[in-house]
Amino acid sequence: MMRVLFFLLLPVLLLSRLAGSSPPPDPVSCARGTSDCTVTSTYGSFPDRTICRAANATFPRTEQELVAAVAAAAAAKRKVKVATSHSHSFPKLACPGGRDGTIISTERLNRTVSVDKARRLLTVESGMLLRDLIKVAAGAGLALPHSPYWYGLTVGGMLATGAHGSSLWGKGSAVHEYVVGLRIVTPAPASQGFAVVRELAAGDPDLDAAKVSLGVLGVISQVTLELQPQFKRSVTFVTRDDKDMAAKLAAWGGLHEFGDVSWLPRQGKAIYREDNRVDVSTPGNGLNNYIGFRAQPTLGLLTARAAEERLEENGTDIARCLAARLPAATFELQAYGFTNDGVFFTGYPVVGFQHRIQASGTCIDGRDDALLSACTWDSRIRGPFFYQSGFSVAVSKVPAFVADVQRLRDLNPRAFCGMDAKMGVLMRYVKASSAYLGKAEDSLDFDVTYYRSYAEGAPRAHADVYDELEQMALRKYGAMPHWGKNRNFAFDGAIAKYPKAAEFIKVKDRYDPDGIFSSEWSDQVLGINGSPNVVGARCAIEGLCVCSDDSHCAPEQGYFCRPGKVYTEARVCRFERTRLVDEL
Ligand SMILES: Cc1cc2nc3c(=O)[nH]c(=O)nc-3n(C[C@H](O)[C@H](O)[C@H](O)COP(=O)(O)OP(=O)(O)OC[C@H]3O[C@@H](n4cnc5c(N)ncnc54)[C@H](O)[C@@H]3O)c2cc1C
Ligand SMILES: *[C@@H]1O[C@H](CO)[C@@H](O)[C@H](O)[C@H]1NC(C)=O
Ligand SMILES: *[C@@H]1O[C@H](CO)[C@@H](O)[C@H](O)[C@H]1NC(C)=O
Ligand SMILES: *[C@@H]1O[C@H](CO)[C@@H](O)[C@H](O)[C@H]1NC(C)=O
C-alpha cells in the first residue's frame, strides 16, 4: 500500500520550483510543410479516440493574411476550421469537415491591437492567450474581472465555447460578457473577393451570435473587451461538512463575488472559496500558482499513471478510497498553490492583485526541458488521462439536483472515491447571457474530472455512478453541457435547451451560407444533421451513447445496461458480479 501511496504522491512531492517545463505540442501537425495535416486536442485524442485530418494548414500573421486564407477556402468551397495554439477543448470542435479541409491556426495572431486606458478598452487579436491578455491589461492598470482559472486558453477559444470563471455579480463570470466589439472574417460572394471582415460594435444584435459561436460563423480576428480598473481580491478556503451544501449553494453565489465550491463526495466535505474584491490599498501581494497547473516531472507522471491504472484495474474500493484522500489533503496543506507573497503561504486570507489571482498555468511558461517535465495532461507522455464533464444547472434547480446526487452517494459512498481523487466536483457560477449559445438562466456549472482508460472500451470502476449523475443533470434537471468539455452523449438534444438557437442558426446561414466553417461535429451538436451519439459495441463505456442494450456496456466483463438507482430513467453501465457468475 505504501508503494501506491508514494507513487500517487510523487508528482506532488517533486513539483516544487522546477526551472523548465516543456510547453505543450502544437495540436496541428503536417507531414509535408503545411500540407497533409492532422489536428487534435491537447490531450491527443478526441472523445471518439480519433484525431482529425486536413489537407493543409495556414498560420496567418495579419488580418490581411487571414482574409486571404478564408477567401481561398470560400472560393474553392473547401471546409475550414480554426485551431489554436494548444486546442484545449475535449470535443471535436477543432476539426474541419471531411478529411481534406483547411486548418487556420491563430497561434501567430496574438498581438495587442490597442489599449484605451481612459475608456478601459483593450483590443487584442483572437489567438492571444489569456495569460498574455491578463499581463497586457495589468500593464495598463486594468483588469479582466472574470476568466477561466487556466490561462493557456486563447481569446477566440474562450469565446467560442462560452468559457467562464465563477460569479453571479455584475455581468457574471463568462469572458464573452465583457466583449463590446469584434472583427470576424466570413465567406462572401465572388463580387466581394470571397471573404469580408465584419465589424460588430456594441449593440449589434449579431454580437449575441458571434460572442459564443462554436467557431461556425467565421474566424474572429480581433476582440475588444471592456475592462475594469485594477483591483485586489481576498481569498480564503474553508472546508466544512457537506450536510447543508445543497441549500448553501443556492446562496453562495450571492454572498461572494468570486465564490466557488469544491465538493469531495466520499469524504462528505465541501471546500468553500470565500473570494471577494477588496480595495487596492489592502496589503498583500498574493499569488495563485495552482498546483494542478504546474509542470510535473515526467517520471512522476508516468509512475502516478501506472499506480492509478493498477488501482483502477486490480484495486479494491478500499485501496482506491485510501489513495483518493491524498491529493485533496496535499493540496489543502499547500493552500492549493496560493502564496501570500509569491513564495510562502503564511495563512488566509490571501490578498493580491486580480492579475495574480484570477488564473494560472505555469506548466506552459517554462523553458523547454526536452520533456523532463510537462503539463499533467501532455499527450506525449503516458501520464494521467481523464475525462472532464462540465454542465450547468439553473441555480433554482441546484438544491434538488444536489440532494439527488447526495442520495445516490449515500447508497454507496465508496463509489464516489474517483471524484475525490480528482479534487472533487468543482462548482462555479455563471450568469444568464444574451448570447444565443450562452446560459439561458443563472446557473451553477459542475466540473467532474475522472479516469479515462488508454484502452478503448475498457470499463471503469463505478462507471454507473458517473453515468447516472450526468444523465440526471442533463435530462432530469435540463443542464446545459459546456461546449468545450464532455463526452459525446452529453450533447444529444443539447441545442433544444437554448431558447435562442434559431436566432443563432439564422446568423450562421447569413455569415456562412455554404457552411464551410461547419463540420460533422458542429452539425451534430447544433441539430442540423446527424447525432453526436456513436452507437455500437461498448459505446456507453466510452460515453459515446447512453446504453439501451447490454452490448453498449461490457457484458463480457460483467457490465450491463441498467436503470439508475435514484434517477431511474437513467440507463447506466453497471457491474454485476452475480449475474456474470450465473451466466458463466
Ligand atoms: C486545464 C484546463 C482548464 C480549463 N479551465 C476552464 C475554466 O476554468 N473555465 C472554462 O469555462 N473552461 C475551462 N476549460 C475548457 C476551455 O474553456 C475550453 O475548452 C476552451 O475555451 C478552449 O480554448 P482554446 O483556446 O484551447 O480553444 P480550442 O479548443 O482550440 O477551440 C475551441 C473552438 O473555438 C474555435 N475558435 C478558436 N479561436 C477562434 C477564432 N479566432 N475564431 C473562430 N473560432 C475560433 C475553434 O475552431 C473551436 O471550434 C479548461 C480546459 C483545460 C484544458
Ligand atoms: C490547400 O490545398 C488546396 C488543395 O490541395 C489548395 O487548393 C489550396 O490552395 C491550399 N491552400 C493553402 C493555403 O495552401
Ligand atoms: C505571441 O506568440 C509568440 C509565439 O508563441 C510568443 O513568442 C510571443 O511572446 C507572443 N506575443 C504576445 C504579445 O503574447
Ligand atoms: C491487473 O491484473 C492482471 C492479472 O494479474 C494483469 O495482467 C494486469 O496487467 C494488471 N493490470 C495492471 C494495470 O496492473
XYZ file of C-alpha atoms in Angstrom, residues 54-474:
421
model
C -6.974 18.180 -43.103
C -5.375 18.790 -46.491
C -3.419 21.789 -45.315
C -2.908 24.410 -42.656
C -2.209 28.130 -42.688
C -0.708 30.269 -39.965
C -1.726 33.852 -40.771
C 0.184 36.658 -39.049
C -2.092 39.515 -40.005
C -5.755 40.137 -40.629
C -4.987 40.505 -44.350
C -3.427 37.039 -44.424
C -6.423 35.739 -42.514
C -8.837 37.250 -45.052
C -6.807 35.682 -47.867
C -6.953 32.263 -46.191
C -10.734 32.443 -45.746
C -11.174 33.735 -49.315
C -9.154 30.823 -50.722
C -11.293 28.317 -48.825
C -14.551 30.065 -49.743
C -13.649 30.325 -53.413
C -12.986 26.589 -53.520
C -15.926 25.816 -51.171
C -13.427 23.947 -49.036
C -14.158 23.149 -45.415
C -12.145 25.212 -42.967
C -11.737 25.452 -39.195
C -9.779 27.439 -36.663
C -7.242 25.683 -34.457
C -5.475 27.499 -31.634
C -2.010 27.231 -30.128
C -2.992 24.395 -27.754
C -6.639 23.474 -28.563
C -7.939 22.606 -25.115
C -11.498 21.642 -25.977
C -12.343 17.998 -25.401
C -14.985 17.572 -28.136
C -14.167 17.597 -31.832
C -14.548 21.344 -32.218
C -11.207 21.955 -33.896
C -11.791 19.592 -36.827
C -12.622 20.920 -40.278
C -15.370 18.944 -42.006
C -14.353 15.947 -44.094
C -10.719 14.935 -44.478
C -9.454 17.461 -46.993
C -10.307 20.762 -45.351
C -8.031 23.590 -44.304
C -6.935 24.460 -40.792
C -6.427 28.108 -39.978
C -4.290 28.402 -36.870
C -4.490 31.571 -34.787
C -1.221 30.872 -32.976
C 0.523 33.789 -34.700
C -2.406 36.176 -34.283
C -1.560 37.098 -30.715
C -0.781 40.810 -30.658
C -2.298 43.690 -28.757
C -4.116 45.946 -31.216
C -4.898 48.867 -28.918
C -5.304 49.874 -25.300
C -7.619 52.752 -24.430
C -6.927 53.404 -20.756
C -9.460 56.194 -20.423
C -12.337 54.105 -21.745
C -10.829 50.890 -20.307
C -10.998 49.140 -23.651
C -8.491 46.521 -24.748
C -8.430 45.181 -28.299
C -6.397 42.037 -28.990
C -6.017 39.512 -31.776
C -8.035 36.371 -31.195
C -5.104 33.964 -30.807
C -3.776 35.766 -27.738
C -3.525 33.561 -24.669
C -5.482 34.525 -21.578
C -2.097 34.689 -19.813
C -0.885 37.426 -22.145
C -4.187 39.291 -22.092
C -4.058 39.442 -18.299
C -0.482 40.745 -18.468
C -1.262 43.420 -21.042
C -4.311 44.577 -19.087
C -2.356 44.779 -15.836
C 0.358 46.751 -17.585
C -2.265 49.382 -18.355
C -3.646 49.330 -14.808
C -6.692 47.382 -15.958
C -8.232 44.018 -15.142
C -10.447 41.480 -16.881
C -12.791 40.851 -13.941
C -13.603 37.204 -14.709
C -11.938 34.402 -16.615
C -11.335 30.661 -16.587
C -8.842 29.509 -13.961
C -6.370 28.121 -16.509
C -4.571 30.733 -18.588
C -3.441 28.576 -21.509
C -6.660 29.310 -23.425
C -6.987 31.747 -26.312
C -9.437 34.623 -26.556
C -11.091 33.065 -29.636
C -11.383 29.654 -27.991
C -12.813 31.049 -24.751
C -15.485 32.951 -26.651
C -16.368 30.074 -28.967
C -17.025 27.713 -26.040
C -18.514 30.173 -23.533
C -15.632 29.762 -21.085
C -16.065 31.231 -17.622
C -14.849 31.589 -14.048
C -17.297 31.866 -11.137
C -19.623 34.796 -10.429
C -23.217 35.930 -10.438
C -22.248 39.536 -9.744
C -22.261 42.322 -12.319
C -22.067 40.847 -15.798
C -21.055 37.462 -14.403
C -18.138 35.118 -14.949
C -18.124 34.377 -18.694
C -15.439 36.127 -20.732
C -17.892 36.832 -23.565
C -19.907 39.135 -21.298
C -17.030 41.626 -21.440
C -16.888 41.741 -25.253
C -18.012 45.113 -26.622
C -16.884 44.627 -30.202
C -15.151 42.231 -32.523
C -13.975 41.738 -36.076
C -14.902 38.478 -37.766
C -13.821 37.248 -41.188
C -16.601 35.441 -43.035
C -17.047 33.987 -46.517
C -18.511 36.373 -49.093
C -19.653 36.318 -52.726
C -17.072 36.467 -55.521
C -18.026 40.119 -56.117
C -16.589 40.885 -52.669
C -13.478 38.799 -53.096
C -14.834 35.665 -51.358
C -14.177 36.973 -47.824
C -15.065 40.067 -45.816
C -14.288 41.484 -42.395
C -17.450 42.240 -40.462
C -17.032 44.706 -37.657
C -19.565 44.149 -34.888
C -19.897 47.034 -32.432
C -21.647 47.100 -29.058
C -25.381 46.910 -29.609
C -25.109 45.000 -32.896
C -27.543 42.097 -32.494
C -25.133 39.782 -34.366
C -22.757 40.148 -31.431
C -25.065 37.824 -29.488
C -24.293 35.151 -32.075
C -20.579 35.887 -32.502
C -19.767 36.063 -28.779
C -20.364 32.299 -28.364
C -20.163 30.752 -31.811
C -18.543 27.285 -31.641
C -16.369 28.672 -34.435
C -19.054 28.129 -37.107
C -19.605 31.744 -38.180
C -16.121 32.532 -39.477
C -12.782 33.440 -37.936
C -12.771 36.058 -35.230
C -9.823 38.290 -35.953
C -9.892 40.830 -33.134
C -11.828 41.244 -29.928
C -12.462 44.389 -27.866
C -13.050 43.816 -24.167
C -14.349 46.291 -21.640
C -12.106 46.035 -18.597
C -12.162 47.445 -15.090
C -9.631 49.392 -13.069
C -7.077 47.091 -11.438
C -8.355 45.686 -8.145
C -7.368 43.263 -5.426
C -9.051 40.151 -4.127
C -9.074 38.431 -0.773
C -9.255 34.637 -0.902
C -9.958 32.168 1.901
C -10.736 28.468 1.573
C -12.942 26.999 4.292
C -13.594 23.259 4.500
C -16.892 22.163 6.057
C -19.057 19.081 6.025
C -21.480 18.820 3.119
C -24.722 18.278 5.049
C -26.222 21.688 4.280
C -24.409 22.126 0.964
C -27.493 21.732 -1.248
C -29.160 24.762 0.344
C -25.928 26.725 0.752
C -25.106 26.528 -2.945
C -28.223 28.492 -3.838
C -26.992 31.420 -1.750
C -23.189 31.204 -2.047
C -23.008 32.927 -5.431
C -24.762 35.948 -3.988
C -22.523 36.155 -0.930
C -19.072 36.275 -2.571
C -18.233 37.908 -5.881
C -15.769 35.146 -6.881
C -17.142 32.363 -4.685
C -16.976 28.742 -5.773
C -17.256 25.370 -4.021
C -15.393 22.081 -4.465
C -17.227 19.015 -3.248
C -15.489 15.845 -2.096
C -18.485 13.486 -2.138
C -16.872 10.443 -0.496
C -15.330 12.465 2.284
C -18.560 14.419 2.751
C -16.669 17.699 2.609
C -17.202 20.943 0.766
C -14.378 23.422 0.271
C -15.928 26.870 0.128
C -13.960 29.595 -1.609
C -14.667 32.941 0.034
C -13.297 35.302 -2.536
C -14.117 38.979 -2.719
C -12.917 42.235 -4.207
C -11.036 44.455 -1.768
C -9.593 47.935 -2.040
C -6.228 48.173 -3.830
C -4.750 49.696 -0.679
C -5.291 46.417 1.212
C -1.824 44.978 1.973
C -0.815 41.763 0.246
C 0.911 40.573 -2.902
C -0.625 37.119 -3.089
C -0.159 34.750 -5.995
C -2.224 31.872 -7.332
C 0.041 29.218 -8.827
C -2.442 26.349 -8.765
C -0.689 23.074 -8.069
C -2.625 21.195 -10.733
C -1.455 23.597 -13.445
C 2.258 23.464 -12.595
C 4.788 21.471 -14.567
C 5.268 17.941 -13.308
C 8.316 15.736 -13.762
C 7.685 13.201 -16.491
C 8.848 10.361 -14.276
C 6.291 11.319 -11.657
C 3.515 11.466 -14.246
C 4.405 8.024 -15.572
C 4.551 6.387 -12.163
C 1.409 8.135 -10.964
C -0.476 6.870 -14.006
C 0.861 3.332 -13.583
C -0.294 3.326 -9.967
C -3.664 4.714 -10.971
C -4.100 2.007 -13.617
C -3.224 -0.734 -11.140
C -5.768 0.625 -8.687
C -8.406 1.068 -11.356
C -7.991 -2.393 -12.851
C -6.956 -4.540 -9.941
C -7.502 -2.431 -6.830
C -10.255 -2.731 -4.250
C -12.648 0.041 -3.290
C -10.829 0.372 -0.002
C -7.455 0.834 -1.698
C -8.886 3.290 -4.210
C -10.577 5.296 -1.486
C -7.469 5.402 0.668
C -5.426 6.689 -2.264
C -8.152 9.218 -3.093
C -7.661 11.064 0.198
C -4.129 12.108 -0.628
C -4.497 14.693 -3.394
C -7.086 16.777 -1.528
C -5.101 16.558 1.713
C -1.881 17.554 -0.038
C -3.474 20.402 -1.959
C -5.130 21.708 1.201
C -1.810 21.631 3.057
C -0.189 23.618 0.266
C -3.111 26.064 0.085
C -3.841 24.817 -3.457
C -0.781 26.699 -4.648
C -1.724 30.101 -3.237
C 1.001 32.103 -1.500
C 0.769 35.401 0.333
C 3.808 36.930 -1.378
C 4.578 34.718 -4.366
C 6.833 32.428 -2.306
C 5.355 31.467 1.053
C 1.911 30.666 2.313
C 1.508 32.116 5.772
C -2.246 31.881 6.178
C -5.616 33.033 4.859
C -6.773 35.372 3.600
C -4.502 35.616 0.585
C -4.780 39.166 -0.708
C -3.418 40.048 -4.111
C -3.963 41.804 -7.390
C -6.551 40.377 -9.740
C -3.959 39.539 -12.411
C -2.005 37.368 -9.952
C -5.087 35.609 -8.598
C -7.566 35.119 -11.437
C -5.823 32.339 -13.394
C -2.625 30.323 -13.525
C -0.811 27.754 -15.632
C 2.949 27.823 -15.140
C 3.351 24.494 -16.962
C 3.147 26.412 -20.246
C 5.635 29.062 -19.145
C 8.893 27.246 -18.588
C 11.836 26.911 -20.946
C 11.713 23.719 -22.982
C 13.438 20.989 -20.961
C 13.190 18.199 -23.557
C 10.167 16.665 -21.891
C 11.756 16.175 -18.487
C 8.630 17.860 -17.216
C 5.344 18.981 -18.710
C 1.709 19.781 -18.049
C -0.046 16.858 -16.321
C -2.102 16.044 -19.420
C 0.681 16.329 -22.027
C -0.215 13.835 -24.740
C 3.417 12.901 -25.443
C 3.684 11.299 -22.022
C 1.713 8.254 -20.961
C 0.625 10.125 -17.874
C -2.771 10.951 -16.391
C -5.584 10.640 -18.922
C -9.043 11.765 -17.982
C -12.499 12.845 -18.983
C -13.932 16.150 -17.967
C -17.655 16.637 -17.882
C -18.956 20.154 -17.381
C -22.612 21.057 -17.212
C -24.643 23.966 -15.837
C -27.761 23.506 -13.744
C -30.090 26.502 -13.259
C -29.458 27.881 -9.759
C -33.158 27.443 -8.945
C -32.825 23.678 -9.522
C -29.481 23.223 -7.771
C -30.765 22.287 -4.285
C -32.947 19.473 -5.692
C -30.200 18.230 -8.014
C -27.553 18.192 -5.299
C -29.930 16.466 -2.882
C -30.490 13.756 -5.523
C -26.739 13.310 -6.034
C -26.232 13.100 -2.279
C -28.901 10.372 -2.123
C -27.011 8.487 -4.832
C -23.769 8.982 -2.913
C -25.322 7.721 0.328
C -26.290 4.437 -1.366
C -22.588 3.620 -1.824
C -20.202 6.394 -0.810
C -17.128 4.435 -1.899
C -18.305 4.551 -5.491
C -17.518 8.285 -5.398
C -13.855 7.993 -4.404
C -12.777 8.534 -8.007
C -14.196 12.060 -7.800
C -12.416 12.807 -4.533
C -9.211 11.585 -6.167
C -9.520 14.315 -8.813
C -10.054 17.107 -6.291
C -13.791 16.653 -6.257
C -16.580 18.315 -8.174
C -15.805 21.969 -8.865
C -18.917 24.161 -8.818
C -18.867 27.644 -10.325
C -21.500 30.283 -11.006
C -22.346 31.532 -14.488
C -24.862 34.281 -15.186
C -27.697 34.240 -17.704
C -26.497 35.673 -21.012
C -27.930 37.454 -24.020
C -25.563 35.348 -26.172
C -27.698 32.927 -28.187
C -25.488 29.967 -27.177
C -24.806 31.270 -23.652
C -26.602 30.231 -20.466
C -30.356 30.785 -20.536
C -30.553 31.219 -16.756
C -28.291 31.982 -13.833
C -26.567 28.634 -13.357
C -24.127 26.602 -11.359
C -21.566 24.799 -13.515
C -20.395 21.389 -12.274
C -16.998 20.101 -13.411
C -16.383 16.404 -12.877
C -12.978 15.028 -13.813
C -12.428 11.283 -13.921
C -10.228 8.452 -15.045
C -10.086 7.558 -18.721
C -8.513 4.323 -19.871
C -5.981 4.342 -22.685
C -7.658 1.135 -23.890
C -10.788 1.599 -25.981
C -13.889 0.054 -24.408
C -12.242 -0.757 -21.071
C -14.843 -0.389 -18.306
C -14.155 1.950 -15.396
C -14.838 1.134 -11.777
C -18.233 2.551 -10.737
C -18.920 3.998 -14.176
C -22.630 3.699 -13.352
C -22.438 6.452 -10.766
C -20.866 8.926 -13.182
C -23.339 7.986 -15.916
C -26.284 8.451 -13.581
C -25.035 11.749 -12.220
C -24.528 13.162 -15.723
C -27.808 11.872 -17.131
C -29.653 13.167 -14.094
C -28.157 16.644 -14.565
C -28.683 16.759 -18.312
